[in-house]
Amino acid sequence: MSANGSFGFSTDLAHFGEDEKHLGAVIPPIYQNSLFVFPTMEELLDTMYNNPGGPPHHYSRVSNPTLDLLETKLAHFEGGEKCKVFAAGMTAVSVAIMSAVKQGAHVVAVDGIYGPANGLLNTYLARFGVECTMVDGRDTQAVIDACRDNTTLIYLESPTSLTFRVQDISAITKFARERGITTMIDSTYNTPIHMRPLDLGVDVVIHSLTKYYGGHSNATGGAVIGSAAYIDKLIRSEVVMMGSLLGPFQSWLFTQGSRTLKLRLKQHEATANHIAGWLEQEPEIKVVHHLGLESYAQRDLVKSMMKGTSGLFSFETKQDDKAKVMDFCNRLQLFGRGISWGGFESLVVASHVKPCDYDSPRWFIRLFCGLEDAEDLQADIAQALVALR
Ligand SMILES: Cc1ncc(COP(=O)(O)O)c(C=O)c1O
């Protein structure tokens, strides 16, 4: 039921990688163990030194069959050769970035990337002599112009997950390949259902599995996907030295979540398009930043690069008043006040941010449309809008 490539994406989501049935179990078991024993010492040593990522597996800090199944699936869905899964999306981000820099290296990253990724690039890694230049990712020439002789990495997030700005990925990767610069993208928003960055020339794709892949707000996890050579190198260095892989139970949860990814994403997308389209007409709203709207500034690029959008968008209010923004958020009943997204439940978070082209910070209210009825979510927002008048 897997590797011959003759099945559609929904069939693959349901079954890929699961040829082996364990006592006929329809759901694969969880290998909840820290180590594996070998018939001979020679075989153990050979695996440890020559094939640490397995199989065969020798130690769950490095690999495990339950992780292996999820990694096989994620690599296939993304069109990549290999994947490694980590304890959180941020672990995946950190490990991937660290694999691409060294003392004296320079990174170009796009304005609006996930906060802790920004902190890692601009504060933490500065301690080790790594420099980062932030640019407006909508401007491909700005990305190109920011690169120097010592640039080893271009770090993308498209769209950015608060300001919702998109990069022309093919144009950037074309330049990067000519210059021998590694490109990485946080593609959590898209999932491979809506965009496969490896097909657009990106070297390494990162996901927070915590979001759509999990879908049920019951685990944190992250994934790094790329060529077999890249992932093997990652295993031998960052993984062996830092550990921090995903646990077997969490891997099992993400395998279950992945089966319904497409169905869920369709509903998140439809609901967000409905809500965002209605919201942008409301008098209290200055602008809605949603890739699915025809009014969205980079709509042509979205259509050319992506097969769909998502349940996540933000908006700014005309008055931009903190007390009113807080009151709006606090009045919501179906949207929980919380920082994540991608699960079954709707969420709201307010952030005071200054995109690189703004003169001063503004309040961005980010909504995540869960799997509730769109009409109920709309009614909830409508009753809270009174706070913004
Ligand atoms: C776009 C994006 N990337 C990465 C992360 C980090 O993922 P995790 O929370 O699983 O560490 C997040 C979390 O909110 C995110 O929104």
GROMACS .gro file of N, CA and C and ligand atoms in nm, residues 87-93 113-114 116-117 155 157 159-161 186-189 206-211 219-222 312 339-341 366, ligand 1:
model
  121
   87ALA      N    1   1.127   1.715   1.915
   87ALA     CA    2   1.032   1.732   2.026
   87ALA      C    3   0.940   1.853   2.010
   88ALA      N    4   0.977   1.948   1.928
   88ALA     CA    5   0.892   2.066   1.904
   88ALA      C    6   0.930   2.125   1.769
   89GLY      N    7   0.840   2.208   1.717
   89GLY     CA    8   0.872   2.278   1.593
   89GLY      C    9   0.997   2.362   1.611
   90MET      N   10   1.009   2.424   1.729
   90MET     CA   11   1.123   2.511   1.753
   90MET      C   12   1.253   2.431   1.761
   91THR      N   13   1.246   2.306   1.806
   91THR     CA   14   1.367   2.222   1.805
   91THR      C   15   1.409   2.197   1.661
   92ALA      N   16   1.310   2.170   1.576
   92ALA     CA   17   1.341   2.148   1.434
   92ALA      C   18   1.405   2.272   1.373
   93VAL      N   19   1.349   2.389   1.406
   93VAL     CA   20   1.404   2.516   1.355
   93VAL      C   21   1.549   2.531   1.402
  113ILE      N   22   0.933   3.646   1.069
  113ILE     CA   23   0.942   3.503   1.102
  113ILE      C   24   0.901   3.480   1.247
  114TYR      N   25   0.867   3.358   1.277
  114TYR     CA   26   0.825   3.318   1.413
  114TYR      C   27   0.925   3.372   1.517
  116PRO      N   28   1.066   3.313   1.825
  116PRO     CA   29   1.185   3.244   1.876
  116PRO      C   30   1.288   3.212   1.767
  117ALA      N   31   1.244   3.194   1.643
  117ALA     CA   32   1.341   3.173   1.533
  117ALA      C   33   1.419   3.302   1.511
  155TYR      N   34   1.689   3.207   0.525
  155TYR     CA   35   1.583   3.144   0.606
  155TYR      C   36   1.448   3.211   0.575
  157GLU      N   37   1.004   3.204   0.578
  157GLU     CA   38   0.877   3.155   0.634
  157GLU      C   39   0.770   3.218   0.546
  159PRO      N   40   0.363   3.186   0.428
  159PRO     CA   41   0.366   3.324   0.472
  159PRO      C   42   0.419   3.333   0.615
  160THR      N   43   0.460   3.455   0.655
  160THR     CA   44   0.492   3.479   0.794
  160THR      C   45   0.361   3.463   0.873
  161SER      N   46   0.370   3.410   0.995
  161SER     CA   47   0.248   3.361   1.059
  161SER      C   48   0.178   3.461   1.151
  186ASP      N   49   1.024   2.755   0.687
  186ASP     CA   50   0.923   2.709   0.783
  186ASP      C   51   0.792   2.709   0.705
  187SER      N   52   0.742   2.588   0.675
  187SER     CA   53   0.624   2.574   0.589
  187SER      C   54   0.504   2.523   0.667
  188THR      N   55   0.503   2.552   0.796
  188THR     CA   56   0.397   2.501   0.884
  188THR      C   57   0.259   2.542   0.835
  189TYR      N   58   0.245   2.666   0.790
  189TYR     CA   59   0.115   2.717   0.744
  189TYR      C   60   0.062   2.634   0.628
  206ILE      N   61   1.090   2.282   0.707
  206ILE     CA   62   1.067   2.266   0.851
  206ILE      C   63   0.917   2.278   0.878
  207HIS      N   64   0.868   2.191   0.967
  207HIS     CA   65   0.728   2.202   1.010
  207HIS      C   66   0.719   2.201   1.162
  208SER      N   67   0.629   2.280   1.216
  208SER     CA   68   0.583   2.255   1.352
  208SER      C   69   0.467   2.157   1.337
  209LEU      N   70   0.489   2.033   1.379
  209LEU     CA   71   0.382   1.931   1.370
  209LEU      C   72   0.271   1.959   1.470
  210THR      N   73   0.307   2.039   1.571
  210THR     CA   74   0.213   2.080   1.675
  210THR      C   75   0.084   2.135   1.614
  211LYS      N   76   0.097   2.194   1.495
  211LYS     CA   77  -0.016   2.266   1.436
  211LYS      C   78  -0.104   2.169   1.355
  219ALA      N   79  -0.014   1.741   2.143
  219ALA     CA   80   0.131   1.711   2.146
  219ALA      C   81   0.207   1.823   2.075
  220THR      N   82   0.334   1.842   2.114
  220THR     CA   83   0.421   1.930   2.037
  220THR      C   84   0.520   1.845   1.957
  221GLY      N   85   0.559   1.894   1.842
  221GLY     CA   86   0.655   1.820   1.760
  221GLY      C   87   0.701   1.903   1.643
  222GLY      N   88   0.812   1.864   1.583
  222GLY     CA   89   0.864   1.934   1.467
  222GLY      C   90   0.929   1.837   1.370
  312LEU      N   91  -0.574   3.039   0.920
  312LEU     CA   92  -0.506   3.137   1.004
  312LEU      C   93  -0.494   3.271   0.931
  339ILE      N   94  -0.193   3.071   2.224
  339ILE     CA   95  -0.091   3.109   2.126
  339ILE      C   96  -0.073   3.012   2.009
  340SER      N   97  -0.122   2.894   2.015
  340SER     CA   98  -0.094   2.801   1.905
  340SER      C   99  -0.203   2.810   1.799
  341TRP      N  100  -0.206   2.714   1.711
  341TRP     CA  101  -0.307   2.707   1.605
  341TRP      C  102  -0.295   2.570   1.538
  366ARG      N  103  -0.468   3.799   1.568
  366ARG     CA  104  -0.463   3.679   1.483
  366ARG      C  105  -0.573   3.582   1.525
  390LIG     C1  106   0.512   2.934   1.211
  390LIG     C2  107   0.561   2.861   1.331
  390LIG     N1  108   0.677   2.796   1.324
  390LIG     C3  109   0.728   2.729   1.429
  390LIG     C4  110   0.662   2.725   1.549
  390LIG     C5  111   0.723   2.652   1.664
  390LIG     O1  112   0.656   2.532   1.683
  390LIG     P1  113   0.646   2.461   1.826
  390LIG     O2  114   0.553   2.544   1.909
  390LIG     O3  115   0.595   2.326   1.793
  390LIG     O4  116   0.784   2.461   1.884
  390LIG     C6  117   0.540   2.791   1.562
  390LIG     C7  118   0.467   2.788   1.691
  390LIG     O5  119   0.375   2.862   1.715
  390LIG     C8  120   0.490   2.862   1.451
  390LIG     O6  121   0.373   2.928   1.457
   0.00000   0.00000   0.00000
